[in-house]
Tab-separated table of C-alpha atoms in Angstrom:
chain	number	residue	atom	x	y	z
A	19	MET	CA	-24.452	333.173	-34.975
A	20	TRP	CA	-20.687	333.661	-35.417
A	21	SER	CA	-20.530	330.977	-38.106
A	22	GLU	CA	-23.399	332.640	-39.986
A	23	PHE	CA	-21.583	335.956	-39.823
A	24	LYS	CA	-18.368	334.385	-41.157
A	25	LYS	CA	-20.298	332.797	-44.037
A	26	PHE	CA	-21.855	336.154	-44.884
A	27	ALA	CA	-18.747	338.312	-44.429
A	28	PHE	CA	-16.413	336.132	-46.415
A	29	LYS	CA	-18.685	335.377	-49.370
A	30	GLY	CA	-17.216	336.356	-52.702
A	31	ASN	CA	-19.773	339.091	-53.342
A	32	VAL	CA	-19.198	340.831	-50.007
A	33	MET	CA	-15.428	340.728	-50.423
A	34	ASP	CA	-15.693	342.024	-53.999
A	35	MET	CA	-17.894	344.855	-52.788
A	36	ALA	CA	-15.431	345.735	-50.005
A	37	VAL	CA	-12.534	345.831	-52.457
A	38	GLY	CA	-14.630	347.968	-54.808
A	39	VAL	CA	-15.429	350.475	-52.054
A	40	MET	CA	-11.748	350.762	-51.094
A	41	ILE	CA	-10.630	351.208	-54.692
A	42	GLY	CA	-13.453	353.712	-55.235
A	43	ALA	CA	-12.285	355.786	-52.261
A	44	ALA	CA	-8.697	355.793	-53.531
A	45	PHE	CA	-9.875	356.574	-57.062
A	46	GLY	CA	-12.009	359.435	-55.731
A	47	SER	CA	-9.019	361.082	-54.089
A	48	ILE	CA	-6.995	360.789	-57.306
A	49	VAL	CA	-9.751	362.349	-59.397
A	50	THR	CA	-10.290	365.108	-56.835
A	51	SER	CA	-6.563	365.870	-56.883
A	52	VAL	CA	-6.496	365.997	-60.700
A	53	VAL	CA	-9.423	368.416	-60.729
A	54	ASN	CA	-8.306	370.648	-57.831
A	55	ASP	CA	-4.556	370.635	-58.457
A	56	LEU	CA	-4.348	370.555	-62.256
A	57	PHE	CA	-7.506	371.990	-63.779
A	58	MET	CA	-8.883	374.494	-61.261
A	59	PRO	CA	-5.734	376.692	-61.281
A	60	LEU	CA	-6.127	376.968	-65.063
A	61	PHE	CA	-9.715	378.133	-64.643
A	62	GLY	CA	-8.465	380.590	-62.010
A	63	LEU	CA	-6.183	382.064	-64.674
A	64	VAL	CA	-9.099	382.370	-67.109
A	65	PHE	CA	-11.254	384.168	-64.531
A	66	ASN	CA	-8.264	386.229	-63.291
A	67	ALA	CA	-8.583	385.029	-59.701
A	68	SER	CA	-6.319	383.046	-57.412
A	69	SER	CA	-9.259	380.736	-56.756
A	70	LEU	CA	-12.719	380.628	-58.262
A	71	SER	CA	-14.212	380.385	-54.792
A	72	SER	CA	-12.833	383.890	-54.060
A	73	LEU	CA	-15.173	385.493	-56.619
A	74	PHE	CA	-18.208	387.168	-55.072
A	75	ILE	CA	-20.535	390.144	-55.372
A	76	VAL	CA	-21.477	392.297	-52.394
A	77	LEU	CA	-25.261	392.619	-52.186
A	78	LYS	CA	-25.494	394.619	-48.957
A	79	GLY	CA	-22.937	396.242	-46.690
A	80	GLY	CA	-20.389	397.386	-49.241
A	81	GLY	CA	-18.873	399.808	-46.701
A	82	LEU	CA	-17.797	396.886	-44.557
A	83	ILE	CA	-15.614	395.393	-47.284
A	84	THR	CA	-11.921	396.159	-47.655
A	85	GLU	CA	-9.695	395.154	-50.528
A	86	GLY	CA	-8.389	391.595	-50.385
A	87	MET	CA	-11.288	390.206	-48.368
A	88	THR	CA	-12.619	386.810	-49.230
A	89	ALA	CA	-16.320	385.953	-49.334
A	90	ALA	CA	-16.012	384.345	-45.884
A	91	ASP	CA	-14.270	387.455	-44.500
A	92	ALA	CA	-16.941	389.736	-45.969
A	93	THR	CA	-19.726	387.583	-44.518
A	94	ALA	CA	-17.987	387.587	-41.135
A	95	ALA	CA	-17.762	391.407	-41.318
A	96	GLY	CA	-21.549	391.559	-41.703
A	97	ALA	CA	-21.907	391.988	-45.466
A	98	THR	CA	-24.319	389.995	-47.578
A	99	VAL	CA	-22.465	388.416	-50.483
A	100	LEU	CA	-23.340	386.324	-53.510
A	101	SER	CA	-20.523	383.767	-53.879
A	102	TYR	CA	-20.904	383.002	-57.570
A	103	GLY	CA	-17.303	381.775	-57.750
A	104	GLN	CA	-18.060	378.806	-55.505
A	105	PHE	CA	-21.000	377.865	-57.747
A	106	ILE	CA	-18.865	378.088	-60.897
A	107	ALA	CA	-16.145	376.020	-59.193
A	108	ALA	CA	-18.686	373.360	-58.156
A	109	VAL	CA	-20.116	373.116	-61.698
A	110	ILE	CA	-16.660	372.896	-63.289
A	111	ASN	CA	-15.600	370.379	-60.633
A	112	PHE	CA	-18.620	368.175	-61.422
A	113	LEU	CA	-18.100	368.370	-65.189
A	114	LEU	CA	-14.399	367.561	-64.950
A	115	ILE	CA	-14.950	364.633	-62.576
A	116	ALA	CA	-17.699	363.254	-64.828
A	117	LEU	CA	-15.426	363.609	-67.881
A	118	ILE	CA	-12.471	361.923	-66.167
A	119	ILE	CA	-14.610	359.037	-64.914
A	120	PHE	CA	-16.136	358.630	-68.403
A	121	ILE	CA	-12.689	358.476	-70.011
A	122	ILE	CA	-11.363	355.980	-67.457
A	123	VAL	CA	-14.427	353.709	-67.732
A	124	LYS	CA	-14.166	353.830	-71.524
A	125	LEU	CA	-10.472	352.924	-71.297
A	126	ILE	CA	-11.178	350.030	-68.918
A	127	ASN	CA	-13.907	348.699	-71.231
A	128	LYS	CA	-11.525	348.909	-74.179
A	129	LEU	CA	-8.855	347.015	-72.214
A	130	LYS	CA	-11.394	344.301	-71.380
A	131	ASP	CA	-12.258	343.904	-75.072
A	132	ILE	CA	-8.614	343.556	-76.121
A	133	GLY	CA	-8.275	340.126	-74.509
A	134	LYS	CA	-11.452	338.741	-76.022
A	135	LYS	CA	-11.499	337.092	-79.411
A	136	LYS	CA	-14.163	338.298	-81.741
A	137	GLU	CA	-16.666	335.539	-82.119
A	138	GLU	CA	-17.161	334.523	-85.679
A	139	ALA	CA	-20.781	334.698	-86.638
A	140	GLU	CA	-22.180	331.481	-87.980
A	141	PRO	CA	-23.655	331.846	-91.443
A	142	VAL	CA	-27.395	332.238	-91.273
A	143	HIS	CA	-29.031	329.134	-92.688
A	144	GLU	CA	-32.114	329.807	-94.744
A	145	PRO	CA	-34.774	327.187	-94.018
A	146	ARG	CA	-35.924	325.017	-96.907
A	147	LEU	CA	-39.610	325.489	-97.636
A	148	CYS	CA	-41.963	323.136	-99.416
A	149	PRO	CA	-42.970	324.771	-102.729
A	150	PHE	CA	-46.533	323.465	-102.328
A	151	CYS	CA	-47.560	323.983	-98.691
A	152	LYS	CA	-44.808	326.486	-97.738
A	153	THR	CA	-43.882	324.704	-94.482
A	154	GLU	CA	-40.297	324.219	-93.338
A	155	ILE	CA	-38.741	320.866	-94.250
A	156	HIS	CA	-35.414	319.159	-93.605
A	157	ASP	CA	-32.662	319.810	-96.145
A	158	ASP	CA	-32.342	316.101	-97.031
A	159	ALA	CA	-36.081	315.412	-97.384
A	160	THR	CA	-37.370	314.038	-100.693
A	161	ARG	CA	-41.045	314.335	-99.662
A	162	CYS	CA	-42.770	316.994	-97.616
A	163	PRO	CA	-43.837	315.517	-94.253
A	164	HIS	CA	-46.923	317.775	-94.234
A	165	CYS	CA	-48.411	317.519	-97.686
A	166	THR	CA	-46.449	314.446	-98.947
A	167	SER	CA	-45.516	316.188	-102.187
A	168	GLU	CA	-42.404	314.964	-103.989
A	169	LEU	CA	-39.567	317.426	-103.734
A	170	THR	CA	-36.697	318.108	-106.044
A	171	LYS	CA	-33.367	319.202	-104.660
């Protein structure tokens, strides 16, 4: 059983997958940092908030809210809030991550193509047809193998 496990665990595909998962986890943290640390503060400036997740509307219990409360504080105080800022942040987060991943994948594909030589296309050879029976014949043939007609070059 141990030898079977070693054969399975150390196959090329399993090791490639393990490396891919580790790189994916590291890549995910980089992309998350780019989105949260570089782009989200800019969106906070646009929406005039320190953080998009701090934007909310009080639906019920407005008397319980004091200035400077966050959505979590207002909910803890007993108010019912609509945290639209968290939704906007999640949508922007998704769009930015998708855009960054698209750009990186496109860049990687372009880098892969740089090393490859463009294959020269072979000229398309038009088949020679017998003028009498219209079947394909060899280029060097002097008679059609189908209808035995004499051919001119």
